[in-house]
Coordinates of C-alpha atoms in Angstrom, one line a residue:
M24 CA 111.5 79.3 112.7
A25 CA 109.2 81.4 110.6
R26 CA 105.8 82.9 111.4
F27 CA 102.6 83.1 109.4
T28 CA 100.0 85.5 110.8
L29 CA 96.6 86.6 109.5
P30 CA 93.4 88.2 111.0
R31 CA 91.5 85.7 113.1
D32 CA 88.5 86.2 111.0
I33 CA 88.1 87.4 107.4
Y34 CA 84.5 88.0 106.3
H35 CA 84.2 88.4 102.5
G36 CA 81.6 88.7 99.8
K37 CA 78.8 91.1 99.2
G38 CA 76.9 92.0 102.3
S39 CA 79.7 91.0 104.7
L40 CA 79.6 94.5 106.2
E41 CA 76.6 93.3 108.2
T42 CA 79.1 91.2 110.3
L43 CA 79.4 94.3 112.5
K44 CA 76.0 93.4 113.9
T45 CA 77.5 90.4 115.6
F46 CA 80.3 92.3 117.5
K47 CA 80.4 92.3 121.3
G48 CA 81.4 95.3 123.3
E49 CA 80.3 98.7 124.7
R50 CA 82.2 101.5 122.8
A51 CA 83.5 101.6 119.3
V52 CA 85.5 104.3 117.5
V53 CA 85.0 104.3 113.7
C54 CA 87.9 105.9 111.8
V55 CA 87.1 107.1 108.3
G56 CA 88.6 109.2 105.5
G57 CA 87.5 112.1 103.4
G58 CA 83.9 111.4 102.6
S59 CA 83.3 108.6 100.0
M60 CA 82.2 106.2 102.6
K61 CA 79.7 108.7 104.0
R62 CA 78.6 109.8 100.5
F63 CA 77.8 106.2 99.4
G64 CA 76.1 105.4 102.6
F65 CA 78.6 102.8 103.9
L66 CA 79.5 104.8 107.0
D67 CA 75.9 105.2 108.1
R68 CA 75.3 101.5 107.6
A69 CA 78.4 100.5 109.6
V70 CA 77.4 102.8 112.5
S71 CA 73.8 101.5 112.3
Y72 CA 75.0 97.9 112.6
L73 CA 77.2 98.8 115.6
H74 CA 74.2 100.5 117.3
E75 CA 72.2 97.4 116.6
A76 CA 74.9 95.4 118.4
G77 CA 74.6 97.7 121.4
F78 CA 77.7 99.9 120.9
E79 CA 78.1 103.6 121.7
V80 CA 79.9 105.0 118.7
K81 CA 82.4 107.8 118.2
L82 CA 83.6 108.9 114.7
I83 CA 87.2 110.0 113.9
E84 CA 86.6 111.6 110.5
N85 CA 88.5 113.3 107.6
I86 CA 91.7 111.2 107.9
E87 CA 93.7 112.6 105.0
P88 CA 95.4 110.6 102.2
D89 CA 98.9 109.8 103.4
P90 CA 98.0 110.3 107.0
S91 CA 100.4 112.3 109.2
V92 CA 102.0 111.8 112.5
D93 CA 99.9 114.7 113.8
T94 CA 96.6 113.0 112.7
V95 CA 97.7 109.8 114.5
M96 CA 98.4 111.7 117.7
K97 CA 95.1 113.6 117.7
G98 CA 93.2 110.4 117.0
A99 CA 94.9 108.5 119.8
A100 CA 94.0 111.4 122.2
A101 CA 90.4 111.1 121.2
M102 CA 90.5 107.4 121.8
L103 CA 92.1 107.9 125.2
E104 CA 89.1 110.1 126.1
F105 CA 86.4 107.8 124.7
K106 CA 88.0 104.5 125.8
P107 CA 86.8 102.2 123.0
D108 CA 87.0 98.4 123.2
W109 CA 86.7 98.1 119.4
I110 CA 88.5 100.3 116.8
I111 CA 86.8 100.0 113.4
A112 CA 88.6 101.5 110.4
I113 CA 86.6 101.8 107.1
G114 CA 87.8 103.1 103.8
G115 CA 91.1 103.0 101.8
G116 CA 94.5 102.3 103.1
S117 CA 94.9 105.7 104.7
P118 CA 92.2 105.6 107.4
I119 CA 93.1 102.0 108.2
D120 CA 96.8 102.7 108.5
A121 CA 96.2 105.8 110.6
A122 CA 93.8 103.8 112.9
K123 CA 96.5 101.1 113.4
A124 CA 99.0 103.7 114.5
M125 CA 96.4 105.4 116.7
W126 CA 95.7 102.0 118.3
I127 CA 99.3 101.6 119.4
K128 CA 99.3 105.1 120.9
Y129 CA 96.0 104.5 122.6
E130 CA 97.2 101.3 124.3
Y131 CA 100.6 102.8 125.1
P132 CA 100.2 106.6 125.6
D133 CA 103.8 107.2 126.4
I134 CA 105.2 105.5 123.2
T135 CA 106.9 107.9 120.7
F136 CA 106.5 107.8 117.0
E137 CA 110.1 106.8 116.6
E138 CA 109.6 103.8 119.0
M139 CA 106.5 102.8 116.9
C140 CA 108.7 102.7 113.8
K141 CA 111.1 100.1 115.3
V142 CA 110.6 97.1 113.0
F143 CA 108.7 94.3 114.9
G144 CA 109.2 96.2 118.1
I145 CA 105.6 97.0 119.1
P146 CA 104.6 95.9 122.6
E147 CA 101.6 93.5 123.0
L148 CA 98.3 95.1 122.0
R149 CA 94.7 94.2 122.7
R150 CA 94.9 95.1 126.4
K151 CA 92.3 97.9 125.7
A152 CA 90.7 97.2 122.3
H153 CA 90.4 94.9 119.3
F154 CA 90.7 96.1 115.7
C155 CA 88.5 95.6 112.7
A156 CA 89.5 96.8 109.2
I157 CA 87.0 97.3 106.3
S158 CA 88.6 98.0 103.0
S159 CA 87.0 100.1 100.3
T160 CA 90.0 100.0 97.8
S161 CA 91.6 97.0 96.1
G162 CA 95.3 97.4 96.6
T163 CA 96.9 98.2 100.0
A164 CA 95.4 95.1 101.7
T165 CA 96.1 96.8 105.0
E166 CA 93.0 95.0 106.3
V167 CA 95.0 91.8 106.6
T168 CA 98.6 93.0 107.0
A169 CA 101.1 93.8 109.8
F170 CA 102.0 97.2 108.2
S171 CA 100.9 100.8 108.4
I172 CA 102.4 103.7 106.5
I173 CA 102.5 107.1 108.2
T174 CA 104.0 110.3 106.7
D175 CA 106.3 112.7 108.6
Y176 CA 105.6 115.9 106.6
E177 CA 108.4 117.8 108.3
K178 CA 110.9 115.3 106.9
G179 CA 109.0 114.5 103.7
I180 CA 109.3 110.8 104.4
K181 CA 106.8 108.0 104.7
Y182 CA 107.6 105.6 107.5
P183 CA 106.4 102.0 107.5
I184 CA 105.3 100.6 110.9
A185 CA 105.8 96.9 110.8
D186 CA 104.7 94.4 113.5
F187 CA 102.4 91.4 113.7
E188 CA 100.7 93.1 116.7
I189 CA 98.9 95.5 114.3
T190 CA 97.5 92.7 112.1
P191 CA 93.7 93.3 112.5
D192 CA 91.6 90.9 114.5
V193 CA 88.8 91.0 111.9
A194 CA 89.0 92.0 108.2
I195 CA 85.8 92.6 106.3
V196 CA 86.3 92.4 102.5
D197 CA 83.0 93.5 101.0
P198 CA 83.3 94.2 97.2
E199 CA 80.3 96.5 97.3
L200 CA 82.6 99.2 98.8
A201 CA 85.2 98.8 96.1
E202 CA 82.6 99.3 93.3
T203 CA 82.6 103.0 94.2
M204 CA 86.3 103.5 93.4
P205 CA 87.1 106.2 90.8
K206 CA 89.0 104.9 87.7
K207 CA 92.4 106.4 88.7
L208 CA 92.2 104.8 92.1
V209 CA 91.4 101.4 90.5
A210 CA 94.6 101.8 88.5
H211 CA 96.9 102.8 91.3
T212 CA 95.6 100.3 93.9
G213 CA 95.7 97.5 91.3
M214 CA 99.3 98.1 90.5
D215 CA 100.1 98.3 94.2
A216 CA 98.5 94.9 94.6
I217 CA 100.5 93.2 91.8
T218 CA 103.7 94.8 93.2
H219 CA 102.8 93.2 96.6
A220 CA 102.4 89.8 95.0
I221 CA 105.5 89.9 92.9
E222 CA 107.7 91.3 95.7
A223 CA 106.4 88.7 98.1
Y224 CA 107.2 85.9 95.7
V225 CA 110.8 86.9 95.2
S226 CA 111.4 88.1 98.8
T227 CA 114.1 86.4 100.8
A228 CA 111.5 85.7 103.4
H229 CA 109.0 83.9 101.1
C230 CA 107.9 80.4 102.1
D231 CA 105.5 77.6 101.2
Y232 CA 102.7 79.3 102.9
T233 CA 103.1 82.6 101.0
D234 CA 104.0 81.4 97.5
P235 CA 100.6 80.1 96.5
L236 CA 98.9 83.3 97.7
A237 CA 101.3 85.5 95.7
L238 CA 101.0 83.5 92.5
H239 CA 97.2 83.2 92.6
A240 CA 97.0 86.9 93.3
V241 CA 99.1 87.6 90.2
K242 CA 96.9 85.4 88.1
M243 CA 93.7 87.0 89.3
I244 CA 95.1 90.5 88.8
N245 CA 96.2 89.6 85.3
E246 CA 92.7 88.4 84.5
S247 CA 90.8 91.3 86.2
L248 CA 92.7 94.6 86.6
V249 CA 92.3 96.1 83.2
G250 CA 88.6 95.0 83.0
S251 CA 88.0 96.5 86.4
Y252 CA 89.6 99.7 85.3
N253 CA 87.3 99.8 82.3
G254 CA 84.1 99.3 84.4
D255 CA 83.5 95.6 84.6
M256 CA 82.1 95.2 88.1
E257 CA 82.5 91.4 88.2
K258 CA 86.2 91.9 87.6
R259 CA 86.1 94.8 90.2
D260 CA 84.8 92.3 92.7
S261 CA 87.5 89.8 91.8
M262 CA 90.2 92.4 92.2
H263 CA 89.0 93.0 95.8
N264 CA 89.7 89.3 96.6
A265 CA 93.0 89.3 94.6
Q266 CA 94.5 92.3 96.5
C267 CA 93.6 90.7 99.8
L268 CA 95.4 87.5 98.8
A269 CA 98.5 89.6 97.8
G270 CA 98.3 91.3 101.2
M271 CA 98.3 87.9 103.0
A272 CA 101.4 87.0 101.1
F273 CA 103.4 90.1 101.6
S274 CA 102.4 90.6 105.3
N275 CA 104.2 87.3 105.9
A276 CA 106.9 87.2 103.2
L277 CA 107.6 90.9 103.4
L278 CA 108.4 93.2 100.4
G279 CA 111.4 94.7 98.6
I280 CA 113.0 97.8 97.3
V281 CA 110.1 98.8 95.0
H282 CA 108.3 99.7 98.2
S283 CA 111.4 101.2 99.8
M284 CA 111.8 103.6 96.9
A285 CA 108.0 104.4 96.8
H286 CA 108.0 105.1 100.5
K287 CA 111.0 107.5 100.2
T288 CA 110.0 109.3 97.0
G289 CA 106.3 109.6 97.7
A290 CA 106.4 112.9 99.7
A291 CA 109.9 113.9 98.9
F292 CA 108.8 116.6 96.4
A293 CA 105.6 117.7 98.1
D294 CA 107.0 121.3 98.1
Y295 CA 106.6 121.2 94.3
G296 CA 102.8 120.7 94.6
A297 CA 102.1 117.0 94.6
H298 CA 102.9 113.6 95.9
I299 CA 104.0 110.6 93.8
I300 CA 101.0 108.4 94.6
H301 CA 102.1 105.2 96.1
G302 CA 100.5 102.8 93.6
A303 CA 101.8 104.8 90.7
A304 CA 105.3 104.9 92.2
N305 CA 105.2 101.1 92.5
A306 CA 104.0 100.7 88.9
M307 CA 106.8 102.9 87.6
Y308 CA 109.6 101.4 89.7
L309 CA 108.6 97.7 89.5
P310 CA 110.0 97.0 86.0
K311 CA 113.3 98.7 86.9
V312 CA 113.6 96.7 90.1
I313 CA 112.9 93.4 88.4
A314 CA 115.7 94.2 85.9
F315 CA 118.0 95.0 88.9
N316 CA 117.0 92.0 91.0
A317 CA 117.2 89.5 88.1
K318 CA 121.0 89.8 88.2
D319 CA 120.5 87.5 91.2
E320 CA 120.0 84.0 89.8
T321 CA 117.5 82.9 92.4
A322 CA 115.4 86.0 91.8
K323 CA 115.6 85.6 88.1
K324 CA 114.3 82.0 88.3
R325 CA 111.4 83.1 90.5
Y326 CA 110.5 86.0 88.1
G327 CA 110.5 83.3 85.4
E328 CA 108.0 81.2 87.5
I329 CA 105.7 84.2 87.7
A330 CA 105.9 84.7 83.9
D331 CA 105.2 81.0 83.4
F332 CA 102.2 81.1 85.8
I333 CA 100.5 83.8 83.7
K334 CA 101.6 82.2 80.4
L335 CA 103.8 85.0 79.1
G336 CA 106.0 82.6 77.1
G337 CA 109.8 82.5 76.8
S338 CA 112.2 79.6 76.6
S339 CA 114.8 80.9 79.1
D340 CA 114.7 82.7 82.4
D341 CA 116.2 85.8 80.7
E342 CA 113.5 85.8 78.1
K343 CA 110.8 85.3 80.7
V344 CA 112.1 88.2 82.8
S345 CA 112.1 90.4 79.7
L346 CA 108.6 89.4 78.9
L347 CA 107.4 90.1 82.4
I348 CA 108.9 93.6 82.3
T349 CA 107.3 94.2 78.9
Y350 CA 104.0 92.9 80.3
L351 CA 104.1 95.3 83.3
R352 CA 105.0 98.3 81.2
G353 CA 102.0 97.4 78.9
M354 CA 99.8 97.2 82.0
N355 CA 100.9 100.8 82.9
D356 CA 100.0 101.9 79.4
A357 CA 96.6 100.3 79.7
L358 CA 96.0 102.1 83.1
N359 CA 97.3 105.5 82.0
I360 CA 100.3 105.4 84.4
P361 CA 103.6 107.0 83.4
H362 CA 106.8 105.0 83.1
S363 CA 109.1 107.4 84.9
I364 CA 109.2 110.2 87.5
G365 CA 110.4 112.6 84.7
H366 CA 107.0 112.1 82.9
Y367 CA 104.9 112.0 86.1
G368 CA 102.4 114.9 86.1
A369 CA 101.1 116.5 89.2
D370 CA 97.7 114.8 88.4
S371 CA 99.6 111.4 88.2
Y372 CA 99.0 111.1 84.5
P373 CA 101.8 110.8 81.8
T374 CA 103.0 114.2 80.7
E375 CA 106.0 115.5 78.6
T376 CA 107.5 117.3 81.6
G377 CA 106.7 116.0 85.1
F378 CA 106.2 118.0 88.2
V379 CA 109.6 117.1 89.7
P380 CA 112.3 119.3 88.1
E381 CA 115.5 117.4 87.1
N382 CA 117.8 119.6 89.1
V383 CA 115.7 119.2 92.2
F384 CA 115.6 115.4 91.7
L385 CA 119.4 115.2 91.3
E386 CA 120.0 117.5 94.3
R387 CA 117.8 115.3 96.6
L388 CA 118.9 112.0 95.1
P389 CA 121.6 111.0 97.6
E390 CA 119.4 111.6 100.6
I391 CA 116.5 109.7 99.0
A392 CA 118.7 106.8 98.1
K393 CA 120.1 106.7 101.6
N394 CA 116.6 106.7 103.1
A395 CA 115.4 104.0 100.7
I396 CA 118.3 101.7 101.6
G397 CA 117.3 102.2 105.3
D398 CA 113.6 101.5 104.7
A399 CA 112.1 98.5 106.5
C400 CA 111.3 96.8 103.2
T401 CA 114.9 96.7 101.9
G402 CA 116.1 93.8 104.1
S403 CA 114.1 91.2 102.3
N404 CA 114.9 92.3 98.8
P405 CA 116.9 89.7 96.8
R406 CA 119.7 92.1 96.1
I407 CA 120.7 94.7 98.7
P408 CA 121.8 97.8 96.7
T409 CA 124.8 99.9 97.6
Q410 CA 124.3 103.7 97.9
E411 CA 125.7 104.1 94.4
E412 CA 123.4 101.3 93.0
M413 CA 120.4 102.8 94.6
E414 CA 121.2 106.3 93.1
K415 CA 121.7 104.7 89.7
L416 CA 118.4 102.8 90.0
L417 CA 116.5 105.9 91.0
K418 CA 118.0 107.7 88.0
C419 CA 116.7 104.9 85.8
C420 CA 113.3 105.5 87.4
Y421 CA 113.5 109.2 86.7
Y422 CA 114.7 109.1 83.1
D423 CA 113.2 105.7 82.1
T424 CA 116.6 104.3 81.1
E425 CA 117.7 100.6 81.0
V426 CA 119.0 99.0 84.2
D427 CA 122.3 97.3 83.2
F428 CA 124.0 96.9 86.5

């Protein structure tokens, strides 16, 4: 038996933020990030709509990119004091992911972070509060997913929390919020979205319910991402829907080792002055992982189906896989994303010498590979790599060399 779970309600289209006026309850916590939602007026509008609905509102502000365990614990403590019956998260993936984890801790104050990270092991929520997610970026799709990514900075590791219990009750997908994204964010979130769709389509947990969502998301992203990056707001609006479809697919079909590797490399070199931004990591690793997974015949066939769906050409599955890899590398070029860790600058742009020194990468490689294999996303990948294979694959991602194993 399989399961397919989405938010009970998804409100979409321009002006859908106003849905907050219709909510029923007494107290709402609004979780928000570093300032763009306030700067562009969306936070004030959301709070105003909640006041109109009769809520007392408390803000949890300044949730950082790549939210920490400490941020989660402090936010949950504020919720325990305020006692909200609605938790509203507005912004990019970070405040929404943080709010999901705060929600668990609010409902179960004695739960530890380690217990929260047990895959599909969260106890039943909604005893105290319901959850609404309002996305401002077009990539993570956390507004419709059963996932949250929280960073343990002491260990330098990003941990996925995975459980259908944290699927939001309500998602608001209003493209007006996404129109404020800076260009770099459009690129990174867009490549995160196409990675979600492709990994969901080849996942061992894919099904008839997830396949159409994944394929249509790839088609929409193919048609809209580069245009959105170059300032076409109609395509920006389309991308906001596309990433949501990709999220619906992967929340139910799960992901693969592109995300495992991105989770475990993202903060692994923070002591050298930067993170490898999640969407950029996915963009760099995806072509390499496709080459690795395509050694599995079933995965190769499904990558070929993706190539066919966006009309890349090719007369054999091998040709189609090669064309898909070339297409994705071309997308990275169009979005000014590097092809390898070795050329990844601290500002995320391509550079001759990246911020991660070769000797440091090689020294930390065995531990990173071990952590990636143990990541929650690895189990549904078409090929489960050995320690040796994961190390070789990560080396290919550092040096931009061919995957021939």
